[in-house]
């Protein structure tokens, strides 16, 4: 069975509205995706029926809330095929997940002068946490250069590896270029030198199947809100052997085994990293979002989005003065572009008047903009509820704006 896009669009109530009198064309899915009714209803359902703090009460509601939170952890475990649910840590998002690793890994595994490798195309979330650790732990950051078409190459990574390299941290899919990085090869390369690899999956986990055991991935970070789930929830997958070696990131309730004023011992995984009341409503709603994706099937979603990306690329290329930023043959759901010297912000504002939602600017990737020698781009990013008709509206909209200049 192919995807029934008409039915899928009905599942997302926000999509049927008008903006400035025009049907909404929502093409800012890399920033955040819209939510299906099943996720929205789940949130209402929890607050209406079982709301209670988790892991803390013997009473009935607390037991039910705890069960639904832990069930969601198992759903995430299954989705990325983690070996154990103890390897799935609930965080507040990709940013929080990477900060957790940067802090815990550098404190326990690095000494001054040790090196972390990242790439030119990283989001600020996979740059700044390492810079903060550079100031605290004295680590150094090495940056893999960008090749012509917006790709990174294994040989460029290997060139940077030294006896001081402790970790490679890389985006699976660039939020600006759309490039799908060869993470299986990067992980193999890292492991050849006994170096663990962190994958920032913020822009991939909703588009491409990921099997952390098949990849032998050490850390995987992603956000619920980019995969049709609620805001405020994220995931850090970490191999048990690394998580066991890392100290807690934050202190507080639930992450302890025993506390006295002299000494505190910590809880087992994953709770050691989950201080304070978790977002148990958000986690359960994320579980619902994963079920929604699984019901349609990630393979089918990927095939559909890939066709949409090809169609959009072909159509956009017809526009005079169009410059697509990021031309790797391996791309996912993101097209950044500039048109004929028009400032992205101006074009974005005018397209907004036509009901078309795009993102403009540096996309939290300023070092990448510097490497490309530009200030920013326009970015269209797709989800599986988008259609070729919406791509046509975008193309017509851009043509209208071009005529105005
Ligand atoms: N990129 C975008 O419009 P958070 O904000 O923690 O959910 O995700 C951060 C993040 C990390 N890595 C990558 C590759 C990302 O794309 C993002 C978020 C959004 O491109 C918001 S800046």
Tab-separated table of C-alpha atoms and ligand atoms in Angstrom:
chain	number	residue	atom	x	y	z
A	1	UNK	CA	0.000	0.000	0.000
A	2	UNK	CA	1.327	3.444	-0.946
A	3	UNK	CA	0.994	6.398	1.430
A	4	UNK	CA	-2.447	7.999	1.374
A	5	UNK	CA	-1.349	11.641	1.488
A	6	UNK	CA	-4.912	12.971	1.532
A	7	UNK	CA	-5.635	10.894	4.624
A	8	UNK	CA	-2.317	11.824	6.200
A	9	UNK	CA	-3.033	15.541	5.727
A	10	UNK	CA	-6.379	15.094	7.492
A	11	UNK	CA	-4.493	13.725	10.485
A	12	UNK	CA	-2.709	17.105	10.870
A	13	UNK	CA	-5.414	19.713	11.635
A	14	UNK	CA	-3.033	22.687	11.423
A	15	UNK	CA	-2.394	22.062	7.715
A	16	UNK	CA	-5.940	22.886	6.626
A	17	UNK	CA	-5.818	26.530	7.723
A	18	UNK	CA	-5.251	29.679	5.676
A	19	UNK	CA	-2.537	32.255	6.286
A	20	UNK	CA	-3.120	35.773	4.901
A	21	UNK	CA	-6.094	34.339	3.008
A	22	UNK	CA	-3.973	31.692	1.257
A	23	UNK	CA	-3.876	27.960	2.020
A	24	UNK	CA	-0.941	27.298	4.340
A	25	UNK	CA	2.040	25.664	2.613
A	26	UNK	CA	4.185	24.526	5.518
A	27	UNK	CA	7.742	23.882	4.347
A	28	UNK	CA	9.636	24.468	7.589
A	29	UNK	CA	9.693	20.885	8.808
A	30	UNK	CA	13.405	20.856	9.604
A	31	UNK	CA	12.673	23.519	12.243
A	32	UNK	CA	9.750	21.564	13.649
A	33	UNK	CA	7.124	19.202	12.276
A	34	UNK	CA	3.381	19.498	12.784
A	35	UNK	CA	1.598	17.049	15.096
A	36	UNK	CA	-0.992	14.451	14.161
A	37	UNK	CA	-4.298	14.246	16.051
A	38	UNK	CA	-3.249	11.017	17.768
A	39	UNK	CA	-0.351	12.870	19.460
A	40	UNK	CA	-2.480	15.900	20.352
A	41	UNK	CA	-5.200	13.641	21.792
A	42	UNK	CA	-2.677	11.598	23.754
A	43	UNK	CA	-1.536	14.727	25.593
A	44	UNK	CA	-5.130	15.681	26.424
A	45	UNK	CA	-5.864	12.092	27.412
A	46	UNK	CA	-2.983	11.899	29.909
A	47	UNK	CA	-3.912	15.154	31.626
A	48	UNK	CA	-7.554	14.044	31.694
A	49	UNK	CA	-6.995	10.537	33.069
A	50	UNK	CA	-3.658	9.439	34.560
A	51	UNK	CA	-1.672	12.577	35.364
A	52	UNK	CA	0.648	11.982	38.358
A	53	UNK	CA	4.369	12.248	38.951
A	54	UNK	CA	6.319	9.178	37.822
A	55	UNK	CA	8.583	6.810	39.820
A	56	UNK	CA	7.537	8.478	43.062
A	57	UNK	CA	4.120	7.356	44.184
A	58	UNK	CA	2.651	4.044	45.279
A	59	UNK	CA	-0.782	5.288	44.304
A	60	UNK	CA	-2.704	4.082	41.272
A	61	UNK	CA	-2.307	7.137	39.035
A	62	UNK	CA	1.418	7.328	39.661
A	63	UNK	CA	1.746	3.653	38.700
A	64	UNK	CA	-0.153	4.250	35.454
A	65	UNK	CA	1.839	7.369	34.562
A	66	UNK	CA	5.095	5.519	35.299
A	67	UNK	CA	4.003	2.607	33.106
A	68	UNK	CA	3.163	4.885	30.186
A	69	UNK	CA	6.489	6.780	30.528
A	70	UNK	CA	8.495	3.531	30.632
A	71	UNK	CA	6.449	2.061	27.778
A	72	UNK	CA	7.447	5.102	25.698
A	73	UNK	CA	11.103	4.422	26.493
A	74	UNK	CA	10.646	0.893	25.130
A	75	UNK	CA	8.980	2.296	21.995
A	76	UNK	CA	12.015	4.542	21.391
A	77	UNK	CA	14.317	1.576	22.112
A	78	UNK	CA	12.513	-0.468	19.458
A	79	UNK	CA	12.484	2.436	16.961
A	80	UNK	CA	16.304	2.772	16.947
A	81	UNK	CA	16.875	-0.900	17.872
A	82	UNK	CA	18.855	-0.244	21.071
A	83	UNK	CA	19.999	-3.338	22.976
A	84	UNK	CA	18.420	-2.193	26.240
A	85	UNK	CA	15.985	0.454	27.464
A	86	UNK	CA	18.651	1.578	29.962
A	87	UNK	CA	20.503	3.015	26.959
A	88	UNK	CA	17.606	5.380	26.164
A	89	UNK	CA	17.812	8.612	28.151
A	90	UNK	CA	15.045	11.175	28.047
A	91	UNK	CA	16.400	14.709	27.655
A	92	UNK	CA	14.808	17.992	26.587
A	93	UNK	CA	16.054	17.753	22.985
A	94	UNK	CA	19.028	17.140	20.718
A	95	UNK	CA	20.810	20.165	22.191
A	96	UNK	CA	20.431	18.816	25.715
A	97	UNK	CA	21.528	15.318	24.605
A	98	UNK	CA	24.760	16.590	23.043
A	99	UNK	CA	25.499	18.808	26.045
A	100	UNK	CA	25.064	15.749	28.263
A	101	UNK	CA	27.642	13.789	26.259
A	102	UNK	CA	30.034	16.737	25.927
A	103	UNK	CA	30.001	17.278	29.687
A	104	UNK	CA	30.083	13.636	30.832
A	105	UNK	CA	32.470	12.370	28.164
A	106	UNK	CA	35.004	15.185	28.472
A	107	UNK	CA	34.975	15.060	32.277
A	108	UNK	CA	35.552	11.306	32.368
A	109	UNK	CA	37.482	10.494	29.183
A	110	UNK	CA	39.526	13.555	28.203
A	111	UNK	CA	42.561	15.350	29.471
A	112	UNK	CA	43.931	18.714	28.330
A	113	UNK	CA	45.156	18.525	24.734
A	114	UNK	CA	42.842	15.636	23.774
A	115	UNK	CA	40.890	16.187	20.581
A	116	UNK	CA	37.264	16.010	19.431
A	117	UNK	CA	36.521	15.944	15.689
A	118	UNK	CA	33.423	17.707	14.327
A	119	UNK	CA	32.596	18.886	10.788
A	120	UNK	CA	32.077	22.225	9.057
A	121	UNK	CA	28.370	21.516	8.546
A	122	UNK	CA	27.454	21.061	12.243
A	123	UNK	CA	24.535	22.843	13.874
A	124	UNK	CA	25.589	25.120	16.761
A	125	UNK	CA	24.301	22.367	19.080
A	126	UNK	CA	27.200	20.181	17.999
A	127	UNK	CA	29.788	22.970	18.168
A	128	UNK	CA	29.163	25.137	21.220
A	129	UNK	CA	28.918	22.306	23.836
A	130	UNK	CA	32.423	21.220	22.764
A	131	UNK	CA	33.677	24.809	22.956
A	132	UNK	CA	32.310	25.068	26.497
A	133	UNK	CA	34.207	21.873	27.326
A	134	UNK	CA	37.297	23.280	25.615
A	135	UNK	CA	37.239	26.088	28.201
A	136	UNK	CA	36.595	23.688	31.101
A	137	UNK	CA	38.605	20.579	30.189
A	138	UNK	CA	41.261	21.956	27.833
A	139	UNK	CA	40.224	19.759	24.893
A	140	UNK	CA	40.860	20.850	21.315
A	141	UNK	CA	38.363	20.826	18.455
A	142	UNK	CA	39.334	19.695	14.951
A	143	UNK	CA	37.005	20.514	12.053
A	144	UNK	CA	36.527	18.363	8.947
A	145	UNK	CA	36.448	20.605	5.831
A	146	UNK	CA	33.531	20.773	3.414
A	147	UNK	CA	33.908	19.539	-0.169
A	148	UNK	CA	32.522	21.398	-3.211
A	149	UNK	CA	29.045	19.849	-3.341
A	150	UNK	CA	28.395	20.031	0.401
A	151	UNK	CA	29.805	16.651	1.381
A	152	UNK	CA	32.376	15.483	3.871
A	153	UNK	CA	34.825	12.729	2.963
A	154	UNK	CA	36.109	9.859	5.071
A	155	UNK	CA	39.701	10.547	4.004
A	156	UNK	CA	39.414	14.129	5.359
A	157	UNK	CA	38.254	12.746	8.708
A	158	UNK	CA	41.044	10.170	8.754
A	159	UNK	CA	43.560	12.932	8.073
A	160	UNK	CA	42.490	14.668	11.320
A	161	UNK	CA	42.641	11.545	13.497
A	162	UNK	CA	45.614	11.449	15.845
A	163	UNK	CA	46.627	9.548	18.969
A	164	UNK	CA	44.848	12.330	20.918
A	165	UNK	CA	41.454	11.950	19.215
A	166	UNK	CA	38.813	10.907	21.777
A	167	UNK	CA	35.496	11.302	19.906
A	168	UNK	CA	34.047	12.065	16.473
A	169	UNK	CA	30.733	13.983	16.570
A	170	UNK	CA	28.876	14.425	13.296
A	171	UNK	CA	25.416	15.227	11.928
A	172	UNK	CA	23.703	12.394	10.070
A	173	UNK	CA	21.853	14.907	7.846
A	174	UNK	CA	22.824	18.572	7.503
A	175	UNK	CA	19.958	20.924	8.413
A	176	UNK	CA	21.207	23.385	5.774
A	177	UNK	CA	22.617	21.324	2.907
A	178	UNK	CA	20.434	18.248	3.302
A	179	UNK	CA	23.534	16.092	2.787
A	180	UNK	CA	23.228	12.577	4.201
A	181	UNK	CA	26.616	11.839	5.694
A	182	UNK	CA	28.100	8.332	5.385
A	183	UNK	CA	27.679	7.545	9.076
A	184	UNK	CA	28.226	3.775	8.754
A	185	UNK	CA	31.653	4.468	7.208
A	186	UNK	CA	32.451	7.187	9.750
A	187	UNK	CA	31.616	4.863	12.660
A	188	UNK	CA	33.734	2.061	11.133
A	189	UNK	CA	36.598	4.493	10.603
A	190	UNK	CA	36.364	5.767	14.184
A	191	UNK	CA	36.276	2.248	15.581
A	192	UNK	CA	39.361	1.240	13.538
A	193	UNK	CA	41.166	3.741	15.771
A	194	UNK	CA	39.167	2.874	18.935
A	195	UNK	CA	37.385	6.220	18.766
A	196	UNK	CA	33.663	6.365	19.644
A	197	UNK	CA	31.267	8.271	17.371
A	198	UNK	CA	28.324	10.514	18.255
A	199	UNK	CA	25.628	10.961	15.607
A	200	UNK	CA	23.396	14.045	15.658
A	201	UNK	CA	20.237	12.512	14.210
A	202	UNK	CA	18.010	15.604	14.640
A	203	UNK	CA	17.400	15.760	10.876
A	204	UNK	CA	17.461	12.057	10.062
A	205	UNK	CA	15.540	9.972	12.578
A	206	UNK	CA	12.179	11.099	11.096
A	207	UNK	CA	13.266	10.379	7.498
A	208	UNK	CA	15.630	7.376	7.489
A	209	UNK	CA	15.591	4.063	9.359
A	210	UNK	CA	18.356	3.961	11.990
A	211	UNK	CA	19.549	0.778	13.687
A	212	UNK	CA	22.072	1.709	16.373
A	213	UNK	CA	23.210	-1.887	16.824
A	214	UNK	CA	23.755	-2.518	13.099
A	215	UNK	CA	25.611	0.808	12.877
A	216	UNK	CA	27.485	0.044	16.108
A	217	UNK	CA	26.828	3.673	16.980
A	218	UNK	CA	28.127	4.925	20.362
A	219	UNK	CA	25.817	7.925	20.884
A	220	UNK	CA	22.742	9.094	18.968
A	221	UNK	CA	20.930	12.364	19.749
A	222	UNK	CA	17.534	13.503	18.477
A	223	UNK	CA	14.442	15.632	19.239
A	224	UNK	CA	10.805	14.609	19.543
A	225	UNK	CA	9.433	17.826	18.013
A	226	UNK	CA	11.137	17.176	14.673
A	227	UNK	CA	9.502	13.732	14.410
A	228	UNK	CA	5.831	14.676	14.871
A	229	UNK	CA	6.063	14.506	18.670
A	230	UNK	CA	5.746	17.280	21.248
A	231	UNK	CA	8.349	19.928	22.093
A	232	UNK	CA	10.480	19.666	25.209
A	233	UNK	CA	11.492	16.023	24.821
A	234	UNK	CA	14.617	14.545	23.298
A	235	UNK	CA	16.569	11.331	23.313
A	236	UNK	CA	20.122	10.388	23.962
A	237	UNK	CA	20.939	6.831	22.996
A	238	UNK	CA	24.289	5.791	24.459
A	239	UNK	CA	26.059	2.469	24.575
A	240	UNK	CA	25.872	1.143	28.113
A	241	UNK	CA	29.641	0.827	28.410
A	242	UNK	CA	30.091	4.557	27.720
A	243	UNK	CA	27.152	5.704	29.821
A	244	UNK	CA	28.432	3.664	32.773
A	245	UNK	CA	31.776	5.486	32.558
A	246	UNK	CA	30.247	8.964	32.415
A	247	UNK	CA	29.354	10.990	35.535
A	248	UNK	CA	25.847	12.447	35.841
A	249	UNK	CA	25.166	15.656	33.986
A	250	UNK	CA	22.763	17.159	36.519
A	251	UNK	CA	22.038	16.418	40.152
A	252	UNK	CA	18.658	16.174	41.857
A	253	UNK	CA	15.755	13.872	42.525
A	254	UNK	CA	15.535	10.367	41.027
A	255	UNK	CA	19.130	10.224	39.754
A	256	UNK	CA	20.416	9.006	43.118
A	257	UNK	CA	20.700	5.661	44.920
A	258	UNK	CA	21.441	7.238	48.320
A	259	UNK	CA	22.153	10.754	49.528
A	260	UNK	CA	23.811	11.922	52.692
A	261	UNK	CA	25.541	15.231	53.312
A	262	UNK	CA	28.884	13.410	53.091
A	263	UNK	CA	28.345	11.376	49.942
A	264	UNK	CA	25.843	10.559	47.215
A	265	UNK	CA	25.681	7.370	45.175
A	266	UNK	CA	23.939	7.391	41.833
A	267	UNK	CA	21.004	5.485	40.405
A	268	UNK	CA	21.357	2.868	37.672
A	269	UNK	CA	20.982	3.628	33.960
A	270	UNK	CA	19.137	5.447	32.525
A	271	UNK	CA	17.967	7.266	35.678
A	272	UNK	CA	21.481	8.433	36.582
A	273	UNK	CA	21.079	10.978	33.768
A	274	UNK	CA	17.455	11.950	34.425
A	275	UNK	CA	17.465	14.331	37.395
A	276	UNK	CA	14.151	15.873	38.370
A	277	UNK	CA	10.613	15.214	37.179
A	278	UNK	CA	10.823	14.051	33.562
A	279	UNK	CA	8.406	15.234	30.891
A	280	UNK	CA	6.333	12.062	31.234
A	281	UNK	CA	3.482	13.552	29.187
A	282	UNK	CA	5.880	14.476	26.401
A	283	UNK	CA	7.608	11.091	26.458
A	284	UNK	CA	4.288	9.250	26.151
A	285	UNK	CA	3.222	11.549	23.313
A	286	UNK	CA	6.566	10.891	21.593
A	287	UNK	CA	5.782	7.175	21.824
A	288	UNK	CA	2.475	7.945	20.070
A	289	UNK	CA	4.317	9.922	17.337
A	290	UNK	CA	6.618	6.952	16.740
A	291	UNK	CA	3.597	4.668	16.427
A	292	UNK	CA	2.148	7.128	13.893
A	293	UNK	CA	5.364	6.967	11.812
A	294	UNK	CA	5.502	3.177	12.131
A	295	UNK	CA	1.864	2.784	11.074
A	296	UNK	CA	2.649	4.387	7.729
A	297	UNK	CA	6.132	2.833	7.580
A	298	UNK	CA	9.449	4.688	7.592
A	299	UNK	CA	10.679	2.994	4.389
A	300	UNK	CA	7.599	4.245	2.511
A	301	UNK	CA	7.904	7.681	4.071
A	302	UNK	CA	11.526	7.839	2.952
A	303	UNK	CA	10.683	6.806	-0.621
A	304	UNK	CA	7.871	9.367	-0.856
A	305	UNK	CA	9.974	12.196	0.593
A	306	UNK	CA	12.841	11.302	-1.719
A	307	UNK	CA	10.573	11.608	-4.776
A	308	UNK	CA	9.285	14.944	-3.453
A	309	UNK	CA	12.856	16.169	-2.970
A	310	UNK	CA	13.771	15.194	-6.554
A	311	UNK	CA	10.643	16.891	-7.900
A	312	UNK	CA	11.257	20.071	-5.884
A	313	UNK	CA	14.911	20.178	-6.943
A	314	UNK	CA	13.992	19.827	-10.634
A	315	UNK	CA	11.270	22.479	-10.426
A	316	UNK	CA	13.348	24.974	-8.456
A	317	UNK	CA	16.229	24.573	-10.918
A	318	UNK	CA	13.952	25.911	-13.690
A	319	UNK	CA	13.849	29.341	-11.992
A	320	UNK	CA	16.246	31.863	-13.462
A	321	UNK	CA	18.985	32.911	-11.051
A	322	UNK	CA	18.322	29.901	-8.762
A	323	UNK	CA	21.332	28.714	-6.775
A	324	UNK	CA	20.806	25.553	-4.752
A	325	UNK	CA	23.213	25.335	-1.811
A	326	UNK	CA	24.166	21.696	-1.256
A	327	UNK	CA	24.183	19.504	-4.337
A	328	UNK	CA	25.247	16.122	-3.027
A	329	UNK	CA	23.460	13.204	-4.738
A	330	UNK	CA	22.829	11.907	-1.196
A	331	UNK	CA	20.288	14.332	0.273
A	332	UNK	CA	17.255	14.203	2.524
A	333	UNK	CA	14.220	16.504	2.574
A	334	UNK	CA	16.053	19.850	2.770
A	335	UNK	CA	16.737	22.366	-0.007
A	336	UNK	CA	18.594	25.585	0.754
A	337	UNK	CA	18.725	28.197	-1.974
A	338	UNK	CA	19.353	31.785	-3.026
A	339	UNK	CA	17.729	33.523	-5.981
A	340	UNK	CA	19.241	36.287	-8.114
A	341	UNK	CA	20.811	38.393	-5.375
A	342	UNK	CA	17.511	38.803	-3.463
A	343	UNK	CA	18.105	38.828	0.286
A	344	UNK	CA	16.701	35.607	1.827
A	345	UNK	CA	14.892	37.591	4.513
A	346	UNK	CA	13.057	39.750	1.936
A	347	UNK	CA	12.082	36.717	-0.130
A	348	UNK	CA	10.991	34.832	3.005
A	349	UNK	CA	8.769	37.729	4.134
A	350	UNK	CA	7.104	38.021	0.714
A	351	UNK	CA	6.558	34.256	0.436
A	352	UNK	CA	4.989	34.361	3.889
A	353	UNK	CA	2.385	36.791	2.492
A	354	UNK	CA	1.506	34.020	0.033
A	355	UNK	CA	0.966	31.533	2.846
A	356	UNK	CA	4.302	29.773	2.293
A	357	UNK	CA	6.308	29.034	5.445
A	358	UNK	CA	10.062	28.696	4.836
A	359	UNK	CA	13.017	29.333	7.088
A	360	UNK	CA	15.533	32.063	6.292
A	361	UNK	CA	18.901	32.953	7.809
A	362	UNK	CA	21.947	31.051	8.998
A	363	UNK	CA	19.935	28.108	10.377
A	364	UNK	CA	22.112	27.940	13.526
A	365	UNK	CA	25.086	27.003	11.364
A	366	UNK	CA	27.131	30.207	11.178
A	367	UNK	CA	30.511	28.480	10.675
A	368	UNK	CA	28.999	26.678	7.666
A	369	UNK	CA	27.764	30.021	6.274
A	370	UNK	CA	31.287	31.416	6.738
A	371	UNK	CA	32.757	28.424	4.864
A	372	UNK	CA	30.242	28.974	2.048
A	373	UNK	CA	30.941	32.719	2.032
A	374	UNK	CA	27.269	33.661	2.450
A	375	UNK	CA	25.173	35.256	5.200
A	376	UNK	CA	22.230	32.926	4.968
A	377	UNK	CA	19.826	31.040	2.724
A	378	UNK	CA	16.162	30.324	2.219
A	379	UNK	CA	15.317	26.776	3.172
A	380	UNK	CA	12.426	24.565	2.166
A	381	UNK	CA	12.206	21.373	4.196
A	382	UNK	CA	9.689	18.613	3.610
A	383	UNK	CA	7.652	16.139	5.591
A	384	UNK	CA	5.544	13.302	4.230
A	385	UNK	CA	2.369	15.394	4.379
A	386	UNK	CA	3.793	17.784	1.758
A	387	UNK	CA	2.794	17.421	-1.886
A	388	UNK	CA	4.005	18.197	-5.404
A	389	UNK	CA	1.172	20.752	-5.632
A	390	UNK	CA	2.718	22.587	-2.684
A	391	UNK	CA	6.085	22.546	-4.456
A	392	UNK	CA	4.338	24.129	-7.472
A	393	UNK	CA	2.890	26.856	-5.206
A	394	UNK	CA	6.399	27.514	-3.883
A	395	UNK	CA	7.883	27.756	-7.383
A	396	UNK	CA	5.106	30.136	-8.550
A	397	UNK	CA	5.588	32.182	-5.369
A	398	UNK	CA	9.324	32.535	-5.950
A	399	UNK	CA	8.701	33.548	-9.572
A	400	UNK	CA	6.239	36.219	-8.418
A	401	UNK	CA	8.749	37.593	-5.901
A	402	UNK	CA	11.548	37.604	-8.503
A	403	UNK	CA	9.344	39.722	-10.829
A	404	UNK	CA	8.820	42.259	-8.019
A	405	UNK	CA	12.560	42.918	-7.753
B	1	LIG	N1	17.617	22.636	13.859
B	1	LIG	C1	16.513	24.011	12.201
B	1	LIG	O1	15.642	24.793	11.823
B	1	LIG	P1	16.842	21.117	19.175
B	1	LIG	O2	16.674	22.606	19.025
B	1	LIG	O3	17.626	20.761	20.408
B	1	LIG	O4	15.568	20.363	19.055
B	1	LIG	O5	17.698	20.642	17.901
B	1	LIG	C2	18.951	21.206	17.641
B	1	LIG	C3	19.512	20.701	16.349
B	1	LIG	C4	20.632	19.888	16.385
B	1	LIG	N2	21.156	19.369	15.259
B	1	LIG	C5	20.624	19.630	14.051
B	1	LIG	C6	21.242	19.002	12.830
B	1	LIG	C7	19.498	20.453	13.947
B	1	LIG	O6	18.978	20.700	12.749
B	1	LIG	C8	18.941	21.014	15.128
B	1	LIG	C9	17.764	21.946	15.050
B	1	LIG	C10	16.465	23.485	13.603
B	1	LIG	O7	17.423	23.641	11.455
B	1	LIG	C11	16.315	24.580	14.605
B	1	LIG	S1	17.721	25.646	14.673
